[in-house]
Amino acid sequence: MHLSIIVPAYNEEKTLYKNIKIFNDYLSKQGYDYEIIIVNDGSIDETEKIAKKLAAEINNLKLINNKINKGKGAAVRQGLLEAKGEYRLFIDADNATPINHLEKAWPKFKQGHDIIIGSRSPKDAHGACQAVSQSWWKRLLGTCGNLIIRKLAIKNIWDTQCGFKIFTRKAVENIIPKTTVNRWAVDAEILAIAQLLNYKIAIIPVYWTNSPNSRVGIKEYFSTLKDVFKIKHNLNKAKSKIVNRKPRTF
């Protein structure tokens, strides 16, 4: 299978049906085989019912139905590891980053990159923009958070949190089982591990629209920063193991 797309979903009853149909309509015209995986992360609205309706209508759609909420990180990890595609994309259910940005990713893979990430920041990629911007406090917290992430865990990437990331199968199999955080900081953790392991990462500019239904609030921002310190601790332990590893004898 060429492509798997993973859509983590928590209380997405307002937009899930429409956006999955948009994803499937686009993919069905691309000439390669694909699957769509919805990970319903313990939703308490009608998300499960809508996802089951979609599964009945779309033959190559798989539903992973978690009865309790485990967090975005856990849902992304579960979907990526259960996917079958040689390339695996996780994308936000709100379609904030249109799926046709995939067209920018394929040339990067041909150039030898292992991971392609979307960025909303012109500091990462010329042409990146936010069509509908976030509120001032989200922009402020996001900027401060990105500075901390860059200081502690990740080099040379301004926007680690854009929900549009695509991986080769081998990158998924090597990186994702090493992740530990279960919520919003999973994006940063994946990139930090990828950099530690010297994977080739390319950044593409995206045209991003802020969703009015976003549930990312102040609590989630501070929870993410807490997890970033956990990521930093884990990175230090991993680096120590590499430095202190005994040389092989022959």
PDB file of C-alpha atoms in Angstrom:
ATOM      1  CA  MET A   1       0.000   0.000   0.000  1.00  0.00           C
ATOM      2  CA  HIS A   2       1.324   3.432  -0.941  1.00  0.00           C
ATOM      3  CA  LEU A   3      -0.226   5.777   1.635  1.00  0.00           C
ATOM      4  CA  SER A   4      -1.961   5.644   4.993  1.00  0.00           C
ATOM      5  CA  ILE A   5      -3.490   8.751   6.501  1.00  0.00           C
ATOM      6  CA  ILE A   6      -4.164   8.794  10.219  1.00  0.00           C
ATOM      7  CA  VAL A   7      -6.834  11.108  11.590  1.00  0.00           C
ATOM      8  CA  PRO A   8      -6.945  11.360  15.395  1.00  0.00           C
ATOM      9  CA  ALA A   9     -10.422  12.470  16.433  1.00  0.00           C
ATOM     10  CA  TYR A  10     -11.804  13.652  19.750  1.00  0.00           C
ATOM     11  CA  ASN A  11     -15.288  15.182  19.793  1.00  0.00           C
ATOM     12  CA  GLU A  12     -15.165  16.055  16.096  1.00  0.00           C
ATOM     13  CA  GLU A  13     -18.860  15.571  15.331  1.00  0.00           C
ATOM     14  CA  LYS A  14     -19.176  19.002  13.685  1.00  0.00           C
ATOM     15  CA  THR A  15     -16.552  18.490  10.989  1.00  0.00           C
ATOM     16  CA  LEU A  16     -15.498  14.826  10.791  1.00  0.00           C
ATOM     17  CA  TYR A  17     -17.935  13.623   8.136  1.00  0.00           C
ATOM     18  CA  LYS A  18     -17.309  16.545   5.782  1.00  0.00           C
ATOM     19  CA  ASN A  19     -13.532  16.460   6.123  1.00  0.00           C
ATOM     20  CA  ILE A  20     -13.110  12.700   5.748  1.00  0.00           C
ATOM     21  CA  LYS A  21     -15.169  12.947   2.570  1.00  0.00           C
ATOM     22  CA  ILE A  22     -12.814  15.713   1.379  1.00  0.00           C
ATOM     23  CA  PHE A  23      -9.779  13.537   2.159  1.00  0.00           C
ATOM     24  CA  ASN A  24     -11.236  10.526   0.370  1.00  0.00           C
ATOM     25  CA  ASP A  25     -12.353  12.534  -2.660  1.00  0.00           C
ATOM     26  CA  TYR A  26      -8.832  13.928  -3.078  1.00  0.00           C
ATOM     27  CA  LEU A  27      -7.056  10.606  -2.539  1.00  0.00           C
ATOM     28  CA  SER A  28      -9.363   8.678  -4.867  1.00  0.00           C
ATOM     29  CA  LYS A  29      -8.111  10.818  -7.763  1.00  0.00           C
ATOM     30  CA  GLN A  30      -4.382  10.324  -7.138  1.00  0.00           C
ATOM     31  CA  GLY A  31      -3.817   6.968  -8.812  1.00  0.00           C
ATOM     32  CA  TYR A  32      -2.276   5.124  -5.852  1.00  0.00           C
ATOM     33  CA  ASP A  33      -3.708   2.822  -3.222  1.00  0.00           C
ATOM     34  CA  TYR A  34      -4.382   4.250   0.198  1.00  0.00           C
ATOM     35  CA  GLU A  35      -6.185   3.778   3.475  1.00  0.00           C
ATOM     36  CA  ILE A  36      -7.781   6.223   5.893  1.00  0.00           C
ATOM     37  CA  ILE A  37      -7.530   5.422   9.595  1.00  0.00           C
ATOM     38  CA  ILE A  38      -9.723   7.302  12.058  1.00  0.00           C
ATOM     39  CA  VAL A  39      -8.615   6.946  15.671  1.00  0.00           C
ATOM     40  CA  ASN A  40     -11.627   7.886  17.778  1.00  0.00           C
ATOM     41  CA  ASP A  41      -9.989   8.854  21.042  1.00  0.00           C
ATOM     42  CA  GLY A  42     -12.782   8.265  23.540  1.00  0.00           C
ATOM     43  CA  SER A  43     -15.108  10.923  22.155  1.00  0.00           C
ATOM     44  CA  ILE A  44     -18.206  11.718  24.210  1.00  0.00           C
ATOM     45  CA  ASP A  45     -20.216  13.245  21.360  1.00  0.00           C
ATOM     46  CA  GLU A  46     -21.398  11.654  18.094  1.00  0.00           C
ATOM     47  CA  THR A  47     -17.893  11.130  16.657  1.00  0.00           C
ATOM     48  CA  GLU A  48     -18.031   7.336  17.020  1.00  0.00           C
ATOM     49  CA  LYS A  49     -21.404   7.125  15.275  1.00  0.00           C
ATOM     50  CA  ILE A  50     -20.207   9.346  12.426  1.00  0.00           C
ATOM     51  CA  ALA A  51     -16.959   7.385  12.061  1.00  0.00           C
ATOM     52  CA  LYS A  52     -18.900   4.120  11.803  1.00  0.00           C
ATOM     53  CA  LYS A  53     -21.125   5.655   9.127  1.00  0.00           C
ATOM     54  CA  LEU A  54     -18.019   6.695   7.198  1.00  0.00           C
ATOM     55  CA  ALA A  55     -16.531   3.200   7.542  1.00  0.00           C
ATOM     56  CA  ALA A  56     -19.700   1.771   6.000  1.00  0.00           C
ATOM     57  CA  GLU A  57     -19.473   4.188   3.064  1.00  0.00           C
ATOM     58  CA  ILE A  58     -15.712   4.103   2.368  1.00  0.00           C
ATOM     59  CA  ASN A  59     -14.269   0.635   1.747  1.00  0.00           C
ATOM     60  CA  ASN A  60     -10.679   1.485   2.616  1.00  0.00           C
ATOM     61  CA  LEU A  61     -11.480   3.321   5.846  1.00  0.00           C
ATOM     62  CA  LYS A  62     -10.526   1.712   9.136  1.00  0.00           C
ATOM     63  CA  LEU A  63     -11.860   2.807  12.518  1.00  0.00           C
ATOM     64  CA  ILE A  64      -9.830   2.399  15.694  1.00  0.00           C
ATOM     65  CA  ASN A  65     -12.302   3.030  18.481  1.00  0.00           C
ATOM     66  CA  ASN A  66     -10.835   3.801  21.899  1.00  0.00           C
ATOM     67  CA  LYS A  67     -13.439   3.804  24.645  1.00  0.00           C
ATOM     68  CA  ILE A  68     -11.420   6.153  26.855  1.00  0.00           C
ATOM     69  CA  ASN A  69      -9.526   9.308  25.957  1.00  0.00           C
ATOM     70  CA  LYS A  70      -5.796   8.599  25.813  1.00  0.00           C
ATOM     71  CA  GLY A  71      -4.600  11.841  24.208  1.00  0.00           C
ATOM     72  CA  LYS A  72      -3.456  12.970  20.773  1.00  0.00           C
ATOM     73  CA  GLY A  73      -0.013  11.431  21.200  1.00  0.00           C
ATOM     74  CA  ALA A  74      -1.400   8.014  22.029  1.00  0.00           C
ATOM     75  CA  ALA A  75      -3.885   8.202  19.145  1.00  0.00           C
ATOM     76  CA  VAL A  76      -1.207   9.241  16.638  1.00  0.00           C
ATOM     77  CA  ARG A  77       1.130   6.484  17.841  1.00  0.00           C
ATOM     78  CA  GLN A  78      -1.617   3.861  17.628  1.00  0.00           C
ATOM     79  CA  GLY A  79      -2.660   4.897  14.135  1.00  0.00           C
ATOM     80  CA  LEU A  80       0.859   5.142  12.714  1.00  0.00           C
ATOM     81  CA  LEU A  81       1.844   1.728  14.040  1.00  0.00           C
ATOM     82  CA  GLU A  82      -1.314  -0.011  12.800  1.00  0.00           C
ATOM     83  CA  ALA A  83      -1.049   1.566   9.344  1.00  0.00           C
ATOM     84  CA  LYS A  84       0.079  -0.473   6.324  1.00  0.00           C
ATOM     85  CA  GLY A  85       1.298   2.245   3.960  1.00  0.00           C
ATOM     86  CA  GLU A  86       4.857   2.763   2.788  1.00  0.00           C
ATOM     87  CA  TYR A  87       4.170   6.423   3.575  1.00  0.00           C
ATOM     88  CA  ARG A  88       2.140   7.476   6.609  1.00  0.00           C
ATOM     89  CA  LEU A  89       0.590  10.885   7.169  1.00  0.00           C
ATOM     90  CA  PHE A  90      -1.102  12.140  10.274  1.00  0.00           C
ATOM     91  CA  ILE A  91      -3.396  15.078   9.722  1.00  0.00           C
ATOM     92  CA  ASP A  92      -5.751  17.060  11.934  1.00  0.00           C
ATOM     93  CA  ALA A  93      -9.423  16.128  11.681  1.00  0.00           C
ATOM     94  CA  ASP A  94     -10.385  19.791  11.258  1.00  0.00           C
ATOM     95  CA  ASN A  95      -8.565  19.963   7.886  1.00  0.00           C
ATOM     96  CA  ALA A  96      -6.712  23.098   9.031  1.00  0.00           C
ATOM     97  CA  THR A  97      -3.930  22.082   6.637  1.00  0.00           C
ATOM     98  CA  PRO A  98      -5.517  21.020   3.325  1.00  0.00           C
ATOM     99  CA  ILE A  99      -4.612  17.503   2.249  1.00  0.00           C
ATOM    100  CA  ASN A 100      -3.438  18.643  -1.187  1.00  0.00           C
ATOM    101  CA  HIS A 101      -0.208  19.773   0.495  1.00  0.00           C
ATOM    102  CA  LEU A 102       0.791  16.145  -0.061  1.00  0.00           C
ATOM    103  CA  GLU A 103       1.811  17.198  -3.560  1.00  0.00           C
ATOM    104  CA  LYS A 104       4.682  19.193  -2.061  1.00  0.00           C
ATOM    105  CA  ALA A 105       5.895  16.170  -0.092  1.00  0.00           C
ATOM    106  CA  TRP A 106       6.502  13.592  -2.825  1.00  0.00           C
ATOM    107  CA  PRO A 107       9.467  15.401  -4.459  1.00  0.00           C
ATOM    108  CA  LYS A 108      11.109  15.659  -1.035  1.00  0.00           C
ATOM    109  CA  PHE A 109      10.927  11.896  -0.582  1.00  0.00           C
ATOM    110  CA  LYS A 110      12.485  11.414  -4.014  1.00  0.00           C
ATOM    111  CA  GLN A 111      15.354  13.605  -2.815  1.00  0.00           C
ATOM    112  CA  GLY A 112      16.001  11.150   0.012  1.00  0.00           C
ATOM    113  CA  HIS A 113      14.163  12.678   2.958  1.00  0.00           C
ATOM    114  CA  ASP A 114      12.566  10.407   5.555  1.00  0.00           C
ATOM    115  CA  ILE A 115      10.103  12.830   7.142  1.00  0.00           C
ATOM    116  CA  ILE A 116       8.220  15.779   5.672  1.00  0.00           C
ATOM    117  CA  ILE A 117       6.553  18.261   8.000  1.00  0.00           C
ATOM    118  CA  GLY A 118       4.247  21.156   7.298  1.00  0.00           C
ATOM    119  CA  SER A 119       5.068  24.532   8.803  1.00  0.00           C
ATOM    120  CA  ARG A 120       2.932  27.619   9.335  1.00  0.00           C
ATOM    121  CA  SER A 121       6.010  29.771   9.919  1.00  0.00           C
ATOM    122  CA  PRO A 122       7.794  31.732   7.170  1.00  0.00           C
ATOM    123  CA  LYS A 123      10.915  31.290   9.311  1.00  0.00           C
ATOM    124  CA  ASP A 124      10.807  27.605   8.343  1.00  0.00           C
ATOM    125  CA  ALA A 125       9.615  27.818   4.760  1.00  0.00           C
ATOM    126  CA  HIS A 126       8.964  30.678   2.353  1.00  0.00           C
ATOM    127  CA  GLY A 127       5.274  30.933   1.543  1.00  0.00           C
ATOM    128  CA  ALA A 128       3.950  29.507   4.809  1.00  0.00           C
ATOM    129  CA  CYS A 129       0.992  31.433   6.164  1.00  0.00           C
ATOM    130  CA  GLN A 130      -2.033  31.350   8.434  1.00  0.00           C
ATOM    131  CA  ALA A 131      -5.154  32.203   6.449  1.00  0.00           C
ATOM    132  CA  VAL A 132      -7.225  32.633   9.605  1.00  0.00           C
ATOM    133  CA  SER A 133      -4.917  33.533  12.440  1.00  0.00           C
ATOM    134  CA  GLN A 134      -5.120  32.379  16.031  1.00  0.00           C
ATOM    135  CA  SER A 135      -6.149  34.662  18.883  1.00  0.00           C
ATOM    136  CA  TRP A 136      -3.444  36.935  20.307  1.00  0.00           C
ATOM    137  CA  TRP A 137      -2.969  34.839  23.440  1.00  0.00           C
ATOM    138  CA  LYS A 138      -2.562  31.642  21.442  1.00  0.00           C
ATOM    139  CA  ARG A 139       0.013  33.352  19.228  1.00  0.00           C
ATOM    140  CA  LEU A 140       1.863  34.601  22.309  1.00  0.00           C
ATOM    141  CA  LEU A 141       1.841  31.232  24.073  1.00  0.00           C
ATOM    142  CA  GLY A 142       2.751  29.474  20.836  1.00  0.00           C
ATOM    143  CA  THR A 143       5.743  31.739  20.242  1.00  0.00           C
ATOM    144  CA  CYS A 144       6.988  31.305  23.812  1.00  0.00           C
ATOM    145  CA  GLY A 145       6.420  27.564  23.616  1.00  0.00           C
ATOM    146  CA  ASN A 146       8.303  27.247  20.343  1.00  0.00           C
ATOM    147  CA  LEU A 147      11.271  29.121  21.806  1.00  0.00           C
ATOM    148  CA  ILE A 148      11.370  26.715  24.754  1.00  0.00           C
ATOM    149  CA  ILE A 149      11.046  23.677  22.478  1.00  0.00           C
ATOM    150  CA  ARG A 150      13.875  24.955  20.269  1.00  0.00           C
ATOM    151  CA  LYS A 151      16.036  25.617  23.310  1.00  0.00           C
ATOM    152  CA  LEU A 152      15.456  22.252  24.980  1.00  0.00           C
ATOM    153  CA  ALA A 153      14.691  19.650  22.360  1.00  0.00           C
ATOM    154  CA  ILE A 154      14.749  20.562  18.667  1.00  0.00           C
ATOM    155  CA  LYS A 155      17.145  22.411  16.408  1.00  0.00           C
ATOM    156  CA  ASN A 156      16.300  24.579  13.397  1.00  0.00           C
ATOM    157  CA  ILE A 157      12.528  24.068  13.314  1.00  0.00           C
ATOM    158  CA  TRP A 158      10.235  26.922  14.319  1.00  0.00           C
ATOM    159  CA  ASP A 159       6.849  25.234  13.954  1.00  0.00           C
ATOM    160  CA  THR A 160       6.917  21.775  15.496  1.00  0.00           C
ATOM    161  CA  GLN A 161       3.177  21.580  16.196  1.00  0.00           C
ATOM    162  CA  CYS A 162       1.548  21.799  12.774  1.00  0.00           C
ATOM    163  CA  GLY A 163      -0.715  18.771  12.399  1.00  0.00           C
ATOM    164  CA  PHE A 164       0.596  17.649   9.019  1.00  0.00           C
ATOM    165  CA  LYS A 165       3.503  15.214   9.113  1.00  0.00           C
ATOM    166  CA  ILE A 166       4.328  12.357   6.758  1.00  0.00           C
ATOM    167  CA  PHE A 167       6.857   9.579   7.297  1.00  0.00           C
ATOM    168  CA  THR A 168       8.349   6.631   5.500  1.00  0.00           C
ATOM    169  CA  ARG A 169       7.363   3.253   6.893  1.00  0.00           C
ATOM    170  CA  LYS A 170      10.902   2.642   8.155  1.00  0.00           C
ATOM    171  CA  ALA A 171      10.977   5.986   9.973  1.00  0.00           C
ATOM    172  CA  VAL A 172       7.697   5.157  11.703  1.00  0.00           C
ATOM    173  CA  GLU A 173       8.873   1.711  12.741  1.00  0.00           C
ATOM    174  CA  ASN A 174      12.087   3.075  14.246  1.00  0.00           C
ATOM    175  CA  ILE A 175      10.906   6.347  15.798  1.00  0.00           C
ATOM    176  CA  ILE A 176       7.314   5.941  16.953  1.00  0.00           C
ATOM    177  CA  PRO A 177       7.829   3.016  19.398  1.00  0.00           C
ATOM    178  CA  LYS A 178      10.367   5.222  21.194  1.00  0.00           C
ATOM    179  CA  THR A 179       7.829   7.973  21.905  1.00  0.00           C
ATOM    180  CA  THR A 180       6.471   8.279  25.438  1.00  0.00           C
ATOM    181  CA  VAL A 181       4.200  11.335  25.689  1.00  0.00           C
ATOM    182  CA  ASN A 182       0.494  10.813  25.137  1.00  0.00           C
ATOM    183  CA  ARG A 183      -0.794  14.293  24.473  1.00  0.00           C
ATOM    184  CA  TRP A 184      -0.005  17.426  22.479  1.00  0.00           C
ATOM    185  CA  ALA A 185       3.794  17.342  22.727  1.00  0.00           C
ATOM    186  CA  VAL A 186       4.034  14.187  20.610  1.00  0.00           C
ATOM    187  CA  ASP A 187       4.910  16.268  17.525  1.00  0.00           C
ATOM    188  CA  ALA A 188       7.934  17.719  19.294  1.00  0.00           C
ATOM    189  CA  GLU A 189       8.967  14.338  20.675  1.00  0.00           C
ATOM    190  CA  ILE A 190       8.845  12.678  17.259  1.00  0.00           C
ATOM    191  CA  LEU A 191      11.026  15.393  15.737  1.00  0.00           C
ATOM    192  CA  ALA A 192      13.469  15.361  18.655  1.00  0.00           C
ATOM    193  CA  ILE A 193      13.953  11.598  18.337  1.00  0.00           C
ATOM    194  CA  ALA A 194      14.253  11.882  14.550  1.00  0.00           C
ATOM    195  CA  GLN A 195      17.000  14.490  14.890  1.00  0.00           C
ATOM    196  CA  LEU A 196      18.813  12.398  17.502  1.00  0.00           C
ATOM    197  CA  LEU A 197      18.768   9.442  15.096  1.00  0.00           C
ATOM    198  CA  ASN A 198      19.889  11.624  12.151  1.00  0.00           C
ATOM    199  CA  TYR A 199      16.787  11.196  10.018  1.00  0.00           C
ATOM    200  CA  LYS A 200      16.489  13.598   7.099  1.00  0.00           C
ATOM    201  CA  ILE A 201      13.631  16.036   7.713  1.00  0.00           C
ATOM    202  CA  ALA A 202      12.243  18.411   5.085  1.00  0.00           C
ATOM    203  CA  ILE A 203       9.870  21.298   5.753  1.00  0.00           C
ATOM    204  CA  ILE A 204       7.116  22.388   3.379  1.00  0.00           C
ATOM    205  CA  PRO A 205       5.149  25.645   3.681  1.00  0.00           C
ATOM    206  CA  VAL A 206       1.455  25.204   4.399  1.00  0.00           C
ATOM    207  CA  TYR A 207      -1.622  27.351   4.059  1.00  0.00           C
ATOM    208  CA  TRP A 208      -3.226  26.899   7.459  1.00  0.00           C
ATOM    209  CA  THR A 209      -6.654  27.961   8.701  1.00  0.00           C
ATOM    210  CA  ASN A 210      -7.353  28.200  12.418  1.00  0.00           C
ATOM    211  CA  SER A 211     -10.415  26.181  13.401  1.00  0.00           C
ATOM    212  CA  PRO A 212     -13.026  27.990  15.525  1.00  0.00           C
ATOM    213  CA  ASN A 213     -13.757  24.606  17.121  1.00  0.00           C
ATOM    214  CA  SER A 214     -10.201  24.106  18.391  1.00  0.00           C
ATOM    215  CA  ARG A 215     -10.063  22.778  21.954  1.00  0.00           C
ATOM    216  CA  VAL A 216      -6.434  23.709  22.545  1.00  0.00           C
ATOM    217  CA  GLY A 217      -6.549  26.090  25.493  1.00  0.00           C
ATOM    218  CA  ILE A 218      -4.182  27.448  28.115  1.00  0.00           C
ATOM    219  CA  LYS A 219      -4.237  24.151  30.012  1.00  0.00           C
ATOM    220  CA  GLU A 220      -3.065  22.265  26.920  1.00  0.00           C
ATOM    221  CA  TYR A 221      -0.238  24.739  26.274  1.00  0.00           C
ATOM    222  CA  PHE A 222       1.170  24.302  29.770  1.00  0.00           C
ATOM    223  CA  SER A 223       0.675  20.526  29.627  1.00  0.00           C
ATOM    224  CA  THR A 224       2.679  20.500  26.396  1.00  0.00           C
ATOM    225  CA  LEU A 225       5.525  22.471  27.964  1.00  0.00           C
ATOM    226  CA  LYS A 226       5.568  20.068  30.907  1.00  0.00           C
ATOM    227  CA  ASP A 227       5.945  17.183  28.465  1.00  0.00           C
ATOM    228  CA  VAL A 228       8.762  19.027  26.669  1.00  0.00           C
ATOM    229  CA  PHE A 229      10.820  18.873  29.863  1.00  0.00           C
ATOM    230  CA  LYS A 230      10.091  15.139  29.995  1.00  0.00           C
ATOM    231  CA  ILE A 231      11.272  14.842  26.393  1.00  0.00           C
ATOM    232  CA  LYS A 232      14.465  16.723  27.238  1.00  0.00           C
ATOM    233  CA  HIS A 233      15.129  14.346  30.145  1.00  0.00           C
ATOM    234  CA  ASN A 234      14.606  11.311  27.906  1.00  0.00           C
ATOM    235  CA  LEU A 235      16.886  12.782  25.232  1.00  0.00           C
ATOM    236  CA  ASN A 236      19.641  13.326  27.776  1.00  0.00           C
ATOM    237  CA  LYS A 237      19.371   9.694  28.871  1.00  0.00           C
ATOM    238  CA  ALA A 238      19.445   8.485  25.267  1.00  0.00           C
ATOM    239  CA  LYS A 239      22.486  10.627  24.437  1.00  0.00           C
ATOM    240  CA  SER A 240      24.250   9.338  27.540  1.00  0.00           C
ATOM    241  CA  LYS A 241      23.712   5.749  26.424  1.00  0.00           C
ATOM    242  CA  ILE A 242      25.185   6.549  23.009  1.00  0.00           C
ATOM    243  CA  VAL A 243      28.221   8.351  24.466  1.00  0.00           C
ATOM    244  CA  ASN A 244      28.897   5.663  27.064  1.00  0.00           C
ATOM    245  CA  ARG A 245      28.299   2.693  24.779  1.00  0.00           C
ATOM    246  CA  LYS A 246      31.263   0.327  24.858  1.00  0.00           C
ATOM    247  CA  PRO A 247      33.017  -0.185  21.514  1.00  0.00           C
ATOM    248  CA  ARG A 248      32.486  -3.510  19.818  1.00  0.00           C
ATOM    249  CA  THR A 249      35.364  -5.968  19.922  1.00  0.00           C
ATOM    250  CA  PHE A 250      36.171  -8.299  17.043  1.00  0.00           C
TER     251      PHE A 250
END
